[in-house]
Coordinates of C-alpha atoms and ligand atoms in Angstrom, one line a residue:
M174 CA 43.9 -69.6 -34.8
E175 CA 44.4 -73.0 -36.3
N176 CA 47.8 -74.6 -35.4
R177 CA 49.0 -76.5 -38.4
L178 CA 52.8 -76.3 -38.4
R179 CA 54.5 -79.5 -37.5
F180 CA 58.2 -79.8 -36.7
Y181 CA 60.6 -82.1 -34.9
N182 CA 60.8 -81.3 -31.2
T183 CA 64.1 -82.5 -29.7
L184 CA 62.4 -82.5 -26.2
T185 CA 59.8 -85.2 -27.1
R186 CA 61.8 -86.7 -30.0
K187 CA 58.8 -86.5 -32.2
V188 CA 57.4 -84.4 -35.0
E189 CA 54.6 -82.5 -33.3
T190 CA 52.0 -80.0 -34.0
F191 CA 53.2 -76.7 -32.7
I192 CA 50.9 -75.1 -30.2
P193 CA 52.1 -71.8 -28.6
N194 CA 51.4 -70.8 -25.0
E195 CA 49.4 -67.9 -26.2
D196 CA 47.1 -68.3 -29.1
G197 CA 48.6 -66.8 -32.3
K198 CA 51.7 -65.6 -30.6
V199 CA 55.2 -67.1 -30.6
A200 CA 58.0 -66.4 -28.2
M201 CA 61.2 -67.6 -30.0
Y202 CA 64.8 -67.6 -28.9
T203 CA 67.9 -68.3 -30.9
C204 CA 71.4 -68.9 -29.6
G205 CA 73.5 -66.1 -31.3
P206 CA 77.0 -66.2 -32.6
T207 CA 80.2 -66.1 -30.5
V208 CA 81.7 -63.0 -32.0
Y209 CA 85.4 -63.9 -31.9
H210 CA 85.7 -64.6 -35.6
Y211 CA 83.7 -64.6 -38.8
A212 CA 80.7 -67.0 -38.9
H213 CA 81.4 -70.0 -41.2
I214 CA 78.8 -71.0 -43.7
G215 CA 78.0 -74.0 -41.4
N216 CA 77.0 -71.5 -38.6
L217 CA 74.9 -69.7 -41.2
R218 CA 73.1 -72.8 -42.2
S219 CA 71.6 -72.8 -38.7
Y220 CA 70.6 -69.2 -39.0
I221 CA 69.1 -69.8 -42.4
A222 CA 67.0 -72.7 -41.0
E223 CA 65.9 -70.6 -38.1
D224 CA 65.0 -67.7 -40.4
L225 CA 62.9 -70.2 -42.4
L226 CA 61.1 -71.3 -39.3
E227 CA 60.5 -67.7 -38.2
K228 CA 59.2 -66.7 -41.7
T229 CA 57.0 -69.7 -41.9
L230 CA 55.4 -68.9 -38.6
R231 CA 54.8 -65.3 -39.8
Y232 CA 53.6 -66.5 -43.2
I233 CA 50.9 -68.7 -41.7
G234 CA 49.8 -65.9 -39.4
Y235 CA 51.6 -66.0 -36.1
D236 CA 52.8 -62.9 -34.4
V237 CA 56.4 -63.8 -33.6
K238 CA 58.8 -62.2 -31.1
R239 CA 62.3 -63.5 -31.7
V240 CA 65.3 -62.8 -29.4
M241 CA 68.9 -63.6 -30.0
N242 CA 72.0 -63.1 -27.8
I243 CA 75.4 -62.1 -28.9
T244 CA 78.0 -64.1 -27.0
D245 CA 80.8 -61.6 -26.3
V246 CA 82.0 -63.2 -23.0
G247 CA 82.2 -66.6 -21.3
H248 CA 82.3 -69.1 -24.2
L249 CA 85.4 -71.1 -23.6
S250 CA 87.2 -73.2 -26.2
S251 CA 85.5 -76.3 -25.0
D252 CA 81.7 -76.1 -24.3
A253 CA 82.5 -77.9 -21.1
D254 CA 84.0 -75.0 -19.3
T255 CA 87.6 -75.5 -20.0
G256 CA 90.1 -73.9 -22.3
E257 CA 90.7 -70.3 -23.0
D258 CA 87.8 -67.8 -23.6
K259 CA 87.1 -67.7 -27.3
M260 CA 86.8 -63.9 -27.3
L261 CA 90.2 -63.5 -25.6
K262 CA 91.7 -65.8 -28.1
G263 CA 90.3 -63.7 -30.9
A264 CA 91.6 -60.5 -29.3
K265 CA 95.1 -61.9 -29.0
R266 CA 95.1 -63.2 -32.5
E267 CA 94.3 -59.7 -33.9
H268 CA 96.1 -57.6 -31.2
K269 CA 92.9 -55.8 -30.3
T270 CA 90.7 -55.5 -27.3
V271 CA 87.9 -58.0 -26.7
M272 CA 85.3 -55.2 -27.2
E273 CA 86.9 -54.2 -30.5
I274 CA 86.7 -57.8 -31.6
A275 CA 83.1 -58.1 -30.5
K276 CA 82.1 -55.0 -32.4
F277 CA 83.9 -56.0 -35.6
Y278 CA 82.6 -59.6 -35.7
T279 CA 79.0 -58.6 -34.7
D280 CA 78.9 -56.2 -37.6
A281 CA 80.4 -58.9 -39.9
F282 CA 77.8 -61.4 -38.7
F283 CA 74.9 -59.1 -39.5
S284 CA 76.4 -58.1 -42.8
D285 CA 76.6 -61.9 -43.8
C286 CA 73.0 -62.4 -42.6
A287 CA 71.9 -59.5 -44.8
K288 CA 73.5 -61.0 -47.8
L289 CA 71.7 -64.3 -47.1
N290 CA 68.4 -62.4 -46.5
I291 CA 68.3 -63.6 -42.9
K292 CA 66.0 -61.2 -41.0
T293 CA 67.5 -59.6 -37.9
P294 CA 65.7 -60.9 -34.8
D295 CA 63.3 -58.4 -33.1
V296 CA 65.7 -58.2 -30.1
V297 CA 69.5 -58.7 -30.2
E298 CA 71.2 -58.5 -26.9
P299 CA 75.0 -58.8 -26.2
A300 CA 75.8 -60.9 -23.1
T301 CA 77.9 -58.0 -21.6
N302 CA 74.7 -55.9 -21.4
C303 CA 73.2 -58.3 -18.9
I304 CA 75.7 -58.9 -16.1
P305 CA 73.2 -57.8 -13.2
E306 CA 70.6 -60.4 -14.6
F307 CA 73.3 -63.2 -14.6
I308 CA 74.3 -62.4 -11.0
H309 CA 70.7 -62.4 -9.9
M310 CA 70.0 -65.8 -11.4
V311 CA 73.2 -67.3 -10.0
Q312 CA 72.4 -65.9 -6.6
T313 CA 68.9 -67.3 -6.7
L314 CA 70.2 -70.7 -7.7
L315 CA 72.6 -70.6 -4.7
E316 CA 69.8 -69.7 -2.4
K317 CA 67.6 -72.5 -3.7
G318 CA 70.4 -75.0 -3.2
Y319 CA 71.0 -75.8 -6.9
A320 CA 74.4 -74.2 -7.0
Y321 CA 77.6 -74.3 -4.9
E322 CA 80.8 -72.3 -4.6
Q323 CA 84.1 -74.2 -5.0
G324 CA 87.6 -72.9 -5.6
G325 CA 86.3 -69.4 -6.3
N326 CA 83.8 -70.4 -9.0
I327 CA 80.0 -71.0 -8.7
Y328 CA 78.8 -74.4 -10.2
F329 CA 75.4 -75.8 -10.9
D330 CA 74.8 -79.0 -9.1
T331 CA 73.4 -81.4 -11.6
S332 CA 72.8 -84.1 -9.0
R333 CA 70.0 -82.0 -7.7
L334 CA 67.9 -82.8 -10.8
E335 CA 65.9 -85.9 -11.4
D336 CA 66.4 -85.8 -15.2
Y337 CA 69.3 -83.6 -16.1
Y338 CA 69.5 -85.3 -19.5
V339 CA 65.9 -84.5 -20.5
L340 CA 66.9 -83.1 -23.9
S341 CA 69.0 -86.0 -25.3
N342 CA 68.2 -89.6 -25.5
Q343 CA 71.9 -90.6 -25.3
S344 CA 72.9 -92.2 -22.1
E345 CA 74.8 -90.2 -19.5
Q346 CA 77.8 -92.4 -20.1
E347 CA 77.9 -91.6 -23.9
L348 CA 77.5 -87.9 -23.3
L349 CA 80.3 -87.8 -20.8
V350 CA 82.6 -89.6 -23.2
G351 CA 82.0 -86.9 -25.8
V352 CA 82.6 -84.2 -23.2
R353 CA 85.8 -85.8 -21.9
E354 CA 87.6 -85.8 -25.2
D355 CA 89.2 -82.3 -24.8
V356 CA 88.7 -81.7 -21.1
D357 CA 91.1 -81.7 -18.3
A358 CA 88.7 -82.5 -15.4
D359 CA 88.0 -79.6 -13.1
A360 CA 88.7 -80.9 -9.6
N361 CA 86.2 -78.3 -8.2
K362 CA 83.2 -80.0 -9.7
R363 CA 81.3 -82.3 -7.4
N364 CA 79.8 -84.2 -10.4
K365 CA 81.3 -84.5 -13.8
S366 CA 78.3 -83.0 -15.5
D367 CA 78.2 -79.9 -13.2
F368 CA 78.9 -76.7 -15.0
V369 CA 80.2 -73.2 -14.2
L370 CA 77.7 -70.4 -13.6
W371 CA 80.2 -67.7 -12.6
F372 CA 84.0 -67.8 -12.8
T373 CA 86.3 -65.8 -10.5
K374 CA 89.1 -68.3 -10.9
S375 CA 90.1 -69.8 -14.1
K376 CA 93.4 -71.0 -15.6
F377 CA 93.2 -68.0 -17.8
D378 CA 93.5 -65.1 -15.4
A379 CA 94.3 -62.7 -18.2
Q380 CA 90.5 -62.5 -18.8
E381 CA 90.0 -58.9 -20.0
L382 CA 86.5 -58.3 -19.0
K383 CA 85.5 -58.9 -15.3
W384 CA 82.7 -57.6 -13.2
E385 CA 82.2 -57.2 -9.4
S386 CA 79.9 -59.9 -8.0
P387 CA 79.0 -61.2 -4.5
W388 CA 81.7 -63.9 -5.1
G389 CA 84.5 -61.5 -6.2
L390 CA 85.6 -60.1 -9.5
G391 CA 84.6 -62.5 -12.3
Y392 CA 82.6 -63.3 -15.4
P393 CA 79.6 -65.4 -16.3
G394 CA 79.6 -68.9 -17.8
W395 CA 78.3 -69.2 -21.3
H396 CA 75.1 -71.2 -20.6
I397 CA 73.6 -68.6 -18.1
E398 CA 73.6 -66.0 -20.9
C399 CA 70.9 -67.6 -22.9
S400 CA 68.6 -68.3 -19.9
C401 CA 68.8 -64.8 -18.6
I402 CA 68.6 -63.0 -22.0
S403 CA 65.6 -65.0 -23.1
M404 CA 63.7 -64.4 -19.8
K405 CA 64.6 -60.7 -19.9
H406 CA 62.7 -60.3 -23.2
L407 CA 60.3 -63.2 -23.4
G408 CA 59.3 -63.8 -19.8
E409 CA 59.1 -67.1 -17.9
Y410 CA 57.5 -69.2 -20.7
M411 CA 59.0 -69.7 -24.1
D412 CA 57.6 -71.5 -27.1
I413 CA 60.6 -72.3 -29.3
H414 CA 64.3 -72.4 -28.6
C415 CA 66.7 -73.0 -31.5
G416 CA 70.3 -73.8 -32.3
G417 CA 72.6 -76.2 -34.1
V418 CA 72.6 -79.9 -33.0
D419 CA 76.0 -79.3 -31.2
N420 CA 74.0 -77.0 -28.8
I421 CA 71.8 -79.9 -27.5
F422 CA 74.5 -81.0 -25.1
P423 CA 75.8 -79.5 -23.0
H424 CA 74.6 -75.9 -23.8
H425 CA 70.8 -76.4 -24.1
T426 CA 70.8 -79.2 -21.5
N427 CA 72.4 -76.8 -19.0
E428 CA 70.1 -74.0 -20.0
I429 CA 67.1 -76.1 -19.1
A430 CA 68.7 -77.3 -15.9
Q431 CA 69.4 -73.8 -14.6
S432 CA 66.2 -72.1 -16.0
E433 CA 63.7 -74.6 -14.6
S434 CA 65.5 -74.7 -11.3
Y435 CA 65.4 -71.0 -11.1
L436 CA 61.8 -70.7 -12.2
G437 CA 60.4 -73.7 -10.5
H438 CA 58.4 -74.7 -13.6
K439 CA 58.7 -75.9 -17.2
W440 CA 60.4 -73.3 -19.3
C441 CA 60.4 -74.0 -23.0
N442 CA 58.1 -76.4 -24.9
Y443 CA 59.7 -76.8 -28.3
W444 CA 63.4 -77.3 -29.1
F445 CA 64.4 -76.9 -32.7
H446 CA 67.8 -78.1 -33.8
I447 CA 69.6 -77.9 -37.1
H448 CA 72.0 -80.6 -38.3
H449 CA 75.5 -79.6 -39.4
L450 CA 76.9 -78.5 -42.6
V451 CA 80.1 -80.4 -43.2
D452 CA 82.9 -80.2 -45.7
K453 CA 84.6 -83.2 -47.4
S454 CA 86.6 -83.8 -44.2
G455 CA 83.3 -84.3 -42.3
K456 CA 83.7 -81.2 -40.2
M457 CA 83.6 -77.4 -40.5
S458 CA 86.4 -75.5 -38.9
K459 CA 87.4 -71.9 -38.4
S460 CA 91.0 -72.9 -37.8
R461 CA 91.8 -75.8 -40.1
G462 CA 91.5 -76.2 -43.9
E463 CA 89.6 -73.6 -46.0
F464 CA 87.7 -71.2 -43.7
L465 CA 84.4 -71.1 -45.6
T466 CA 82.8 -67.7 -45.1
V467 CA 80.2 -65.7 -47.1
S468 CA 83.0 -63.4 -48.2
L469 CA 85.1 -66.3 -49.5
L470 CA 82.1 -67.5 -51.6
E471 CA 81.6 -63.9 -52.9
S472 CA 85.3 -63.6 -53.8
K473 CA 84.9 -66.8 -55.9
G474 CA 82.0 -65.1 -57.7
Y475 CA 79.1 -66.8 -56.0
D476 CA 75.9 -65.0 -55.1
P477 CA 75.3 -65.6 -51.3
V478 CA 71.6 -66.2 -52.1
V479 CA 72.6 -69.3 -54.0
Y480 CA 74.0 -70.7 -50.8
R481 CA 70.7 -70.0 -49.2
M482 CA 69.0 -71.9 -51.9
F483 CA 71.5 -74.8 -51.5
C484 CA 70.4 -74.9 -47.8
L485 CA 66.7 -74.8 -48.6
Q486 CA 67.1 -77.7 -51.0
S487 CA 68.1 -79.9 -48.1
H488 CA 66.2 -80.7 -45.0
Y489 CA 67.3 -79.1 -41.8
R490 CA 67.3 -82.5 -40.0
K491 CA 69.9 -84.0 -42.3
P492 CA 73.6 -83.3 -42.4
L493 CA 74.5 -81.4 -45.5
E494 CA 77.8 -81.8 -47.3
F495 CA 79.2 -78.7 -48.9
S496 CA 81.1 -78.8 -52.3
Y497 CA 81.8 -76.2 -54.9
E498 CA 80.5 -78.6 -57.5
V499 CA 77.0 -78.6 -55.9
L500 CA 77.2 -74.8 -55.5
D501 CA 78.0 -74.5 -59.2
N502 CA 74.9 -76.6 -60.1
M503 CA 72.8 -74.6 -57.7
T504 CA 74.1 -71.3 -59.3
A505 CA 72.9 -72.6 -62.8
A506 CA 69.5 -73.6 -61.3
Y507 CA 69.2 -70.3 -59.6
E508 CA 70.0 -68.2 -62.6
K509 CA 67.5 -70.1 -64.7
L510 CA 64.9 -69.7 -62.0
V511 CA 65.2 -66.0 -61.6
K512 CA 65.3 -65.5 -65.3
R513 CA 62.1 -67.4 -65.6
V514 CA 60.4 -65.3 -62.9
G515 CA 61.9 -62.1 -64.3
A516 CA 60.4 -62.9 -67.7
L517 CA 56.8 -63.0 -66.3
K518 CA 54.5 -60.2 -67.3
R519 CA 53.0 -58.5 -64.2
E520 CA 50.0 -57.0 -65.9
G521 CA 46.8 -58.9 -66.1
Q522 CA 44.4 -60.8 -63.8
V523 CA 45.5 -62.9 -60.9
E524 CA 43.4 -66.1 -61.0
G525 CA 42.2 -66.3 -57.4
E526 CA 41.4 -70.0 -57.2
K527 CA 44.7 -71.1 -58.7
F528 CA 46.6 -68.6 -56.5
D529 CA 44.9 -70.1 -53.4
A530 CA 45.5 -73.7 -54.4
Y531 CA 49.3 -73.1 -54.9
K532 CA 49.5 -71.1 -51.8
K533 CA 48.0 -74.0 -49.9
R534 CA 50.4 -76.5 -51.4
F535 CA 53.3 -74.2 -50.5
E536 CA 52.0 -73.9 -46.9
D537 CA 51.4 -77.6 -46.6
A538 CA 55.0 -78.3 -47.6
L539 CA 56.4 -75.9 -45.0
C540 CA 54.0 -77.1 -42.3
D541 CA 55.2 -80.6 -42.9
D542 CA 58.4 -80.3 -40.7
L543 CA 59.6 -77.4 -42.8
N544 CA 60.0 -79.3 -46.0
S545 CA 61.7 -76.5 -47.8
S546 CA 62.8 -78.6 -50.8
M547 CA 59.2 -79.5 -51.3
A548 CA 58.3 -75.9 -51.1
L549 CA 60.8 -75.2 -53.9
T550 CA 59.2 -78.0 -55.9
V551 CA 55.8 -76.3 -55.5
L552 CA 57.5 -73.1 -56.9
Y553 CA 58.8 -75.0 -59.9
D554 CA 55.5 -76.7 -60.5
M555 CA 53.7 -73.4 -60.2
L556 CA 55.9 -71.9 -62.9
K557 CA 55.1 -74.7 -65.3
E558 CA 51.3 -74.6 -64.7
D559 CA 48.9 -73.3 -67.3
M560 CA 47.9 -70.0 -65.7
S561 CA 48.4 -66.3 -66.2
D562 CA 51.8 -64.7 -65.8
A563 CA 50.2 -62.3 -63.3
T564 CA 49.2 -65.2 -61.1
K565 CA 52.6 -66.8 -61.3
Y566 CA 54.3 -63.5 -60.5
A567 CA 52.0 -62.9 -57.5
L568 CA 52.7 -66.4 -56.2
A569 CA 56.5 -66.0 -56.7
E570 CA 56.4 -62.8 -54.8
D571 CA 54.3 -64.4 -52.0
F572 CA 56.5 -67.5 -51.7
D573 CA 59.5 -65.3 -51.5
R574 CA 58.3 -63.9 -48.2
V575 CA 59.6 -67.2 -46.8
L576 CA 62.2 -68.4 -49.3
S577 CA 63.9 -65.0 -49.5
L578 CA 65.7 -65.8 -52.8
N579 CA 65.1 -62.4 -54.4
L580 CA 62.9 -64.2 -56.9
T581 CA 61.3 -61.1 -58.4
T582 CA 64.2 -58.7 -58.1
A583 CA 67.3 -60.7 -59.0
Y584 CA 66.8 -60.8 -62.7
Q585 CA 66.0 -57.1 -63.1
A586 CA 69.1 -56.3 -60.9
R587 CA 71.3 -58.5 -63.1
T588 CA 70.0 -56.9 -66.3
A589 CA 70.4 -53.4 -64.9
D590 CA 74.0 -54.3 -63.9
A591 CA 74.8 -55.7 -67.3
Q592 CA 73.4 -52.5 -68.9
V593 CA 75.5 -50.3 -66.6
D594 CA 78.6 -52.4 -67.5
E595 CA 77.9 -52.1 -71.3
E596 CA 77.4 -48.3 -71.0
L597 CA 80.6 -47.9 -69.0
E598 CA 82.6 -50.0 -71.5
R599 CA 81.3 -47.9 -74.4
Y600 CA 82.3 -44.7 -72.6
I601 CA 85.8 -46.0 -71.7
L602 CA 86.5 -47.0 -75.3
S603 CA 85.5 -43.6 -76.6
R604 CA 87.8 -41.9 -74.0
I605 CA 90.7 -44.2 -75.0
E606 CA 90.2 -43.2 -78.6
E607 CA 90.1 -39.5 -77.6
R608 CA 93.4 -40.0 -75.7
R609 CA 95.0 -41.7 -78.7
D610 CA 94.0 -38.7 -80.9
A611 CA 95.4 -36.3 -78.3
K612 CA 98.7 -38.1 -78.2
K613 CA 98.9 -38.1 -82.0
A614 CA 98.3 -34.4 -81.9
K615 CA 101.1 -34.2 -79.2
D616 CA 98.6 -32.8 -76.8
F617 CA 100.0 -34.8 -73.8
A618 CA 98.4 -32.6 -71.2
R619 CA 95.0 -33.6 -72.6
A620 CA 96.0 -37.3 -72.8
D621 CA 97.1 -37.3 -69.2
A622 CA 93.9 -35.5 -68.1
I623 CA 91.8 -38.3 -69.8
R624 CA 93.8 -41.0 -68.0
A625 CA 93.4 -39.1 -64.7
E626 CA 89.7 -38.7 -65.2
L627 CA 89.2 -42.5 -65.8
L628 CA 91.4 -43.3 -62.8
E629 CA 89.0 -41.2 -60.7
R630 CA 86.2 -43.5 -61.8
G631 CA 88.3 -46.5 -60.8
I632 CA 89.5 -47.4 -64.3
V633 CA 93.2 -47.9 -65.0
L634 CA 94.7 -47.7 -68.5
E635 CA 97.7 -49.7 -69.5
D636 CA 99.7 -49.1 -72.7
T637 CA 100.7 -52.5 -74.0
R638 CA 102.2 -53.6 -77.3
E639 CA 98.7 -54.8 -78.4
G640 CA 97.3 -51.4 -77.7
V641 CA 95.6 -49.7 -74.7
K642 CA 94.0 -52.0 -72.2
W643 CA 91.8 -51.1 -69.3
K644 CA 90.8 -52.6 -66.0
K645 CA 88.9 -51.8 -62.8
V646 CA 91.0 -51.1 -59.7
Ligands
LIG858 P1 78.8 -70.4 -32.3 O1 79.1 -69.0 -33.0 O2 80.0 -71.3 -32.3 O3 78.2 -70.2 -30.9 O4 77.7 -71.1 -33.2 C1 76.7 -70.4 -33.8 C2 75.6 -71.4 -34.2 O5 76.1 -72.2 -35.3 C3 75.1 -72.4 -33.2 O6 73.7 -72.5 -33.2 C4 75.8 -73.7 -33.5 O7 75.0 -74.8 -33.1 C5 75.8 -73.6 -35.0 N1 76.7 -74.4 -35.8 C6 78.0 -74.6 -35.4 N2 78.7 -75.4 -36.4 C7 77.7 -75.7 -37.3 C8 77.7 -76.4 -38.6 N3 78.8 -77.0 -39.0 N4 76.6 -76.5 -39.3 C9 75.5 -75.9 -38.8 N5 75.4 -75.2 -37.7 C10 76.5 -75.1 -36.9
LIG859 ZN1 72.4 -70.3 -26.2

């Protein structure tokens, strides 16, 4: 098939035409969440952009197999192998076991994804499912001389590689400064950039989950997870590997180092990275300031899909600043948009030529380095165009295969909700009147029965000086 999607490849530092290893097929891997806490909406920006990439690939005709790991062990507080295990920290915080924490936050992650219309990858694999695969890779790296044992841990020897920094154009010096910030140097490492493949000794011996290995009871490093899990499901050659820009170094750099040393050949051709969502302070944090989650947005009355639209309005290669003000504007724009689509009449003829022309414009926007804001402009232009409602409706439905903004269903759902609310209110008011009459007739048993019946439906009555009021519990 014709390859027309272009996007920025971090490996070559260029926008390139994407050509998969196998014609028409895409092997895609996404670094999954570390399930020690809720995902913040910054994390979810990355997953929205990856979902956009996957859906674009499918939209233009590729057969995609997408794999994602769940990090439930080995990710330490600092990406550079120091600090406490994030999962253990989460377990302590909530007085639960690591596996309980992992289950709870994995479910929470997929529930957030569903609200944002992010498709679940074809394969989702928790790291703790793959311990034998990790041990096998570490053993092979030791045998091939790419790894060494020191102080009870197994390290990857980065000095064995000619170009360890293949993925980032920063100098070695700059990268190391970044890493050093929160690191107490590990005296076991032969080179500063070496990283842990398998721990049996760490400063945090309270590690809850440990497994037998040829090097003693221990647990895997974080980076090895993604190499093994992707190879387990996608084989030795991968087309696209994704993550947020913070993953470029050290995580993805280390993944390439160990995978290619293990395989003895090039592993992944395209690296897709998403820039960060930041708040006013310039950072997004799970521990400081307001912890921005999908549930928080919902509790403030925002539709999560509006956040998706906010992300699609920006380009994945630009940092994006979050503010409630912008989200308010986006809500207004979204409500107008879905009302407009909702008002289209579906009956009638779809004008084939116009349909094709707009579909092409939409595809062109996406194929131009995933220009999602341009794709939205095509949607707006299309709605203004002089053509039949049926054509517009068909196009909106078609574009929504990628945009996933509930374009054709949101308005109906809102009107249906409003209808239900109106009906309920009419019913409650009639019951309140009946109760008042019952009280007047001194039929208190009946008055109480009405109150109880409403309570069962989640409605509480309050007798106030201004009369009877009701609210939902
Ligand atoms: P983690 O759960 O910490 O492993 O992160 C999950 C994903 O979110 C990774 O792909 C990170 O690169 C990405 N990520 C972390 N912080 C942000 C942010 N502020 N904006 C966008 N993506 C982020
Ligand atoms: Zn990863």
